[in-house]
Short mmCIF file of C-alpha atoms and ligand atoms in Angstrom, two decimals:
data_model
loop_
_atom_site.label_atom_id
_atom_site.label_comp_id
_atom_site.label_asym_id
_atom_site.label_seq_id
_atom_site.Cartn_x
_atom_site.Cartn_y
_atom_site.Cartn_z
CA MET A 1280 0.00 0.00 0.00
CA LYS A 1281 0.96 3.60 -0.52
CA TRP A 1282 0.20 5.59 2.63
CA CYS A 1283 0.17 9.37 2.77
CA SER A 1284 -0.97 12.38 4.72
CA PHE A 1285 -2.90 14.93 2.74
CA GLU A 1286 -4.77 18.14 3.18
CA LYS A 1287 -8.25 18.78 1.85
CA ASP A 1288 -10.22 21.91 2.75
CA HIS A 1289 -7.53 22.80 5.32
CA GLU A 1290 -7.96 19.51 7.18
CA GLN A 1291 -5.31 16.84 7.53
CA LYS A 1292 -6.26 13.28 6.52
CA VAL A 1293 -4.67 9.84 6.39
CA GLY A 1294 -4.78 8.56 2.83
CA VAL A 1295 -4.09 5.50 0.74
CA ILE A 1296 -3.12 6.13 -2.87
CA GLU A 1297 -4.12 3.97 -5.80
CA GLY A 1298 -3.45 5.19 -9.31
CA ASP A 1299 -4.47 8.82 -9.68
CA PHE A 1300 -6.68 8.77 -6.60
CA VAL A 1301 -6.24 9.18 -2.87
CA TYR A 1302 -8.69 7.48 -0.53
CA ASP A 1303 -9.43 9.14 2.80
CA VAL A 1304 -9.14 6.30 5.33
CA SER A 1305 -9.04 8.55 8.42
CA ASN A 1306 -12.34 7.14 9.70
CA GLN A 1307 -11.22 3.55 9.20
CA VAL A 1308 -7.95 4.08 11.10
CA HIS A 1309 -9.65 6.35 13.68
CA THR A 1310 -7.09 9.14 13.36
CA THR A 1311 -5.89 11.87 11.02
CA ASN A 1312 -2.27 11.31 12.08
CA LEU A 1313 -0.37 8.65 10.13
CA LEU A 1314 2.22 8.37 12.91
CA GLU A 1315 -0.51 7.12 15.25
CA VAL A 1316 -1.46 4.43 12.76
CA ILE A 1317 2.14 3.25 12.59
CA ALA A 1318 2.80 3.54 16.32
CA ARG A 1319 -0.14 1.26 17.12
CA GLU A 1320 1.69 -1.57 15.32
CA PHE A 1321 -1.65 -2.85 14.06
CA ILE A 1322 -3.18 -1.94 10.72
CA PRO A 1323 -6.93 -2.67 10.53
CA ASP A 1324 -8.39 -4.04 7.30
CA ILE A 1325 -8.94 -1.11 4.99
CA ASP A 1326 -11.92 -1.09 2.61
CA LEU A 1327 -11.25 1.45 -0.12
CA ASP A 1328 -14.72 0.89 -1.60
CA VAL A 1329 -16.28 2.82 1.28
CA ALA A 1330 -13.57 5.47 1.64
CA PRO A 1331 -14.14 9.00 0.33
CA MET A 1332 -12.05 9.41 -2.82
CA GLU A 1333 -10.28 12.45 -4.22
CA ARG A 1334 -8.26 12.98 -7.34
CA LEU A 1335 -4.61 13.26 -6.36
CA ALA A 1336 -4.41 16.44 -8.40
CA ASP A 1337 -7.03 18.05 -6.15
CA VAL A 1338 -5.29 17.55 -2.79
CA ARG A 1339 -2.05 18.66 -1.21
CA LEU A 1340 0.24 15.89 0.01
CA LEU A 1341 1.96 16.63 3.32
CA ALA A 1342 5.02 15.14 4.98
CA PRO A 1343 3.78 11.66 6.03
CA TYR A 1344 4.31 12.81 9.64
CA ARG A 1345 6.74 14.59 11.91
CA PRO A 1346 8.49 11.97 14.06
CA LEU A 1347 8.63 12.39 17.83
CA LYS A 1348 12.37 11.79 17.91
CA ASN A 1349 15.22 12.96 15.71
CA VAL A 1350 15.50 11.38 12.29
CA MET A 1351 18.43 8.95 12.41
CA CYS A 1352 20.78 9.25 9.45
CA ILE A 1353 23.51 7.05 8.08
CA GLY A 1354 26.52 8.84 6.57
CA LYS A 1355 29.04 7.58 4.04
CA ASN A 1356 27.07 4.49 3.05
CA TYR A 1357 27.88 4.56 -0.68
CA GLU A 1358 31.50 4.00 -1.81
CA GLU A 1359 31.47 6.63 -4.56
CA HIS A 1360 30.03 9.24 -2.18
CA VAL A 1361 32.76 8.51 0.36
CA LYS A 1362 35.32 9.28 -2.37
CA GLU A 1363 33.77 12.64 -3.29
CA MET A 1364 33.72 13.75 0.36
CA ASP A 1365 36.71 14.01 2.69
CA THR A 1366 37.73 10.57 3.85
CA ALA A 1367 37.47 11.18 7.60
CA GLY A 1368 35.48 8.39 9.13
CA ALA A 1369 35.54 6.32 5.95
CA GLY A 1370 34.97 2.67 6.70
CA LYS A 1371 33.28 3.42 10.00
CA LEU A 1372 29.52 3.50 10.37
CA VAL A 1373 28.66 7.20 10.53
CA ILE A 1374 25.43 7.96 12.40
CA PHE A 1375 23.97 11.39 13.09
CA THR A 1376 20.50 12.85 13.55
CA LYS A 1377 18.29 15.65 12.26
CA SER A 1378 15.81 17.60 14.37
CA PRO A 1379 12.09 16.77 13.90
CA THR A 1380 11.51 20.53 13.46
CA SER A 1381 13.41 20.34 10.14
CA VAL A 1382 10.78 18.05 8.58
CA VAL A 1383 8.70 19.42 5.70
CA GLY A 1384 6.57 17.81 3.01
CA PRO A 1385 6.74 17.50 -0.76
CA GLU A 1386 6.20 20.55 -3.01
CA THR A 1387 7.26 22.91 -0.21
CA ASN A 1388 10.12 25.34 0.19
CA ILE A 1389 13.63 24.70 1.45
CA GLU A 1390 14.88 27.86 3.12
CA ARG A 1391 18.20 29.05 1.74
CA HIS A 1392 19.30 30.45 5.18
CA PRO A 1393 21.82 32.87 3.53
CA GLU A 1394 22.78 34.40 6.89
CA LEU A 1395 23.95 31.00 8.13
CA THR A 1396 25.41 29.18 5.12
CA ASP A 1397 27.02 29.68 1.73
CA GLN A 1398 27.05 25.94 1.05
CA LEU A 1399 23.50 24.61 0.90
CA ASP A 1400 23.50 21.05 -0.45
CA TYR A 1401 21.12 18.16 -1.15
CA GLU A 1402 21.36 14.44 -0.40
CA GLY A 1403 18.69 12.21 -1.94
CA GLU A 1404 18.10 9.14 0.24
CA LEU A 1405 15.91 6.12 0.86
CA ALA A 1406 14.36 6.30 4.34
CA ILE A 1407 13.15 3.37 6.44
CA ILE A 1408 9.95 3.71 8.49
CA ILE A 1409 10.14 1.46 11.55
CA GLY A 1410 6.81 -0.32 12.09
CA LYS A 1411 7.41 -2.38 15.20
CA THR A 1412 9.27 -1.42 18.34
CA GLY A 1413 12.21 -3.62 19.19
CA ARG A 1414 15.71 -3.95 20.52
CA ASP A 1415 18.50 -6.27 19.35
CA ILE A 1416 16.47 -6.87 16.20
CA GLU A 1417 17.38 -9.94 14.15
CA THR A 1418 14.37 -10.50 11.86
CA VAL A 1419 14.49 -7.07 10.31
CA GLU A 1420 11.53 -7.40 7.91
CA ASP A 1421 9.13 -7.79 10.87
CA HIS A 1422 10.07 -4.29 12.02
CA ILE A 1423 9.74 -2.31 8.77
CA PHE A 1424 6.47 -0.49 8.09
CA GLY A 1425 7.65 0.88 4.78
CA TYR A 1426 9.95 3.19 2.88
CA THR A 1427 9.89 6.80 1.77
CA ILE A 1428 12.14 9.41 0.20
CA LEU A 1429 14.14 11.87 2.29
CA ASN A 1430 16.30 14.81 1.23
CA ASP A 1431 19.05 15.18 3.84
CA VAL A 1432 19.55 18.90 3.15
CA THR A 1433 22.87 20.06 4.57
CA ALA A 1434 24.73 23.32 5.19
CA ARG A 1435 28.23 21.98 4.41
CA ASP A 1436 30.09 24.87 6.04
CA VAL A 1437 28.03 24.60 9.23
CA GLN A 1438 28.37 20.80 9.16
CA LYS A 1439 32.15 21.28 9.37
CA GLN A 1440 32.10 24.13 11.92
CA HIS A 1441 30.99 21.78 14.67
CA GLY A 1442 32.17 18.49 16.07
CA GLN A 1443 28.79 17.04 15.19
CA PHE A 1444 26.73 17.26 12.01
CA PHE A 1445 23.54 18.02 13.97
CA ARG A 1446 23.30 21.78 13.51
CA GLY A 1447 24.31 21.85 9.84
CA LYS A 1448 21.68 19.21 9.14
CA SER A 1449 18.81 20.56 11.24
CA PHE A 1450 17.88 24.07 10.15
CA ASP A 1451 14.18 24.52 9.50
CA THR A 1452 13.05 22.89 6.22
CA PHE A 1453 16.25 20.79 5.97
CA CYS A 1454 14.37 17.47 6.02
CA PRO A 1455 11.84 17.11 3.19
CA ILE A 1456 10.11 13.71 3.44
CA GLY A 1457 7.54 12.02 1.20
CA PRO A 1458 5.48 12.05 -0.88
CA VAL A 1459 4.26 8.63 0.34
CA ILE A 1460 5.26 5.66 2.47
CA VAL A 1461 5.24 2.44 0.46
CA THR A 1462 4.94 -0.90 2.22
CA PRO A 1463 7.71 -3.43 1.49
CA ASP A 1464 5.42 -5.85 -0.40
CA GLU A 1465 5.10 -3.26 -3.18
CA LEU A 1466 8.82 -2.65 -3.68
CA ASN A 1467 11.41 -4.63 -5.59
CA PHE A 1468 14.94 -4.09 -4.33
CA PRO A 1469 17.38 -2.87 -5.42
CA LEU A 1470 15.82 0.59 -5.78
CA THR A 1471 17.27 3.36 -7.92
CA ILE A 1472 17.76 6.82 -6.40
CA GLU A 1473 18.02 9.87 -8.63
CA THR A 1474 18.37 13.53 -7.70
CA LYS A 1475 17.82 16.33 -10.19
CA VAL A 1476 18.50 20.03 -9.68
CA ASN A 1477 16.56 22.22 -12.11
CA GLY A 1478 15.97 19.10 -14.21
CA GLU A 1479 19.68 18.21 -14.43
CA ARG A 1480 20.65 14.80 -13.07
CA ARG A 1481 23.15 15.16 -10.22
CA GLN A 1482 22.83 11.86 -8.36
CA TYR A 1483 22.05 8.41 -9.62
CA GLY A 1484 22.60 5.27 -7.57
CA THR A 1485 21.06 2.02 -6.50
CA THR A 1486 20.54 0.59 -3.06
CA ALA A 1487 22.61 -2.40 -4.22
CA ASP A 1488 25.63 -0.12 -3.78
CA MET A 1489 25.02 0.50 -0.08
CA ILE A 1490 28.09 -0.40 1.98
CA ARG A 1491 25.74 -1.48 4.77
CA PRO A 1492 22.33 -2.61 3.53
CA VAL A 1493 18.99 -1.98 5.25
CA GLU A 1494 19.11 -5.23 7.21
CA GLU A 1495 22.54 -4.51 8.70
CA LEU A 1496 21.64 -0.90 9.53
CA ILE A 1497 18.60 -1.92 11.59
CA GLN A 1498 20.44 -4.77 13.29
CA THR A 1499 23.32 -2.47 14.23
CA LEU A 1500 21.22 0.54 15.30
CA SER A 1501 18.96 -1.60 17.48
CA LYS A 1502 21.81 -3.25 19.38
CA GLY A 1503 21.21 -2.18 22.96
CA MET A 1504 19.01 0.70 21.77
CA THR A 1505 15.26 0.43 21.31
CA LEU A 1506 13.96 1.44 17.90
CA GLU A 1507 10.33 2.51 18.12
CA ALA A 1508 7.50 2.26 15.63
CA GLY A 1509 7.50 5.57 13.78
CA ASP A 1510 11.26 6.08 13.96
CA ILE A 1511 12.78 7.17 10.66
CA ILE A 1512 16.20 6.08 9.43
CA ALA A 1513 17.77 7.75 6.37
CA THR A 1514 20.11 5.26 4.73
CA GLY A 1515 22.74 7.53 3.17
CA THR A 1516 23.20 9.22 -0.17
CA PRO A 1517 24.85 8.09 -3.41
CA ALA A 1518 27.56 10.15 -5.12
CA GLY A 1519 26.77 13.41 -6.87
CA VAL A 1520 26.17 15.96 -4.12
CA GLY A 1521 26.93 19.59 -4.97
CA HIS A 1522 29.91 19.60 -2.60
CA GLY A 1523 31.57 16.85 -4.63
CA MET A 1524 31.30 18.66 -7.98
CA ASN A 1525 34.26 20.45 -9.56
CA PRO A 1526 33.91 23.26 -8.76
CA PRO A 1527 31.49 22.64 -5.85
CA THR A 1528 28.01 23.77 -6.90
CA TYR A 1529 25.65 24.57 -4.07
CA LEU A 1530 21.91 25.20 -4.07
CA GLN A 1531 20.75 28.74 -4.76
CA THR A 1532 17.49 30.59 -4.33
CA GLY A 1533 15.18 29.63 -7.18
CA ASP A 1534 16.54 26.08 -7.58
CA THR A 1535 14.20 23.09 -7.72
CA VAL A 1536 15.42 19.80 -6.20
CA GLU A 1537 13.69 16.54 -7.04
CA VAL A 1538 14.60 13.15 -5.57
CA THR A 1539 13.05 10.14 -7.30
CA ILE A 1540 13.05 6.54 -6.10
CA HIS A 1541 11.51 4.04 -8.47
CA GLY A 1542 8.39 2.53 -6.88
CA ILE A 1543 7.96 5.34 -4.34
CA GLY A 1544 7.72 8.51 -6.40
CA SER A 1545 9.30 11.93 -6.52
CA LEU A 1546 9.99 14.37 -3.70
CA ARG A 1547 10.23 17.89 -5.11
CA ASN A 1548 11.10 21.06 -3.20
CA PHE A 1549 11.95 24.65 -4.03
CA VAL A 1550 14.85 26.66 -2.62
CA VAL A 1551 13.76 30.12 -1.47
MG1 LIG B 421 22.83 12.04 4.26
#
């Protein structure tokens, strides 16, 4: 299934998308907050035949939800991306987080923050949605609700100013997520990830090139640390970020960034 949050007549709804239509299942899941649906760890049978239906073109898709905790992010998980960045930490599992307040939805603005950074950059990534709380997880597939697209927007200069990536990764609007969460049964791995800036392809990779695949990431992150239903894990970005170009080419006001993962969709945002 393709789950989403959408807005119709200024009200937030939980939706299921099929083809060009979105079905309002808020009544059937007894909430308008998709995070609540996931956190319950129990999805009731959904009957789309009785759900109010809207044309996708007539609604506004929102970020699926804002998580309660920081978004967990994996760094340097694609060999070619490691090469285009400095090599510090290469070979080690790099884990950092982004503030929940940085989360925004598809078709929204990414703030340029010119007073804080001259090096605004994109990172198109596959994100895991945890669907079942657990610790020391072995059978990973039991704990995955689905997958979505995440743009790990980064102020490169601020990222390097501090001992941690947190601040340079967490300014408001630095975490576009969406447009939908797709359940694993509808996806065929490996998935291709493509990022375009103003229509020009900058990143293209496949999840087959991950140094540590999804299974290993969840097993490692959950060792001694509880992962909760609704937690979001961004799995790292392939090569082709603006910082790695020659010369480095950062995002500017007026740019459009679009991250596409086959089977999930496209996450498009506008730099203002
Ligand atoms: Mg990243």
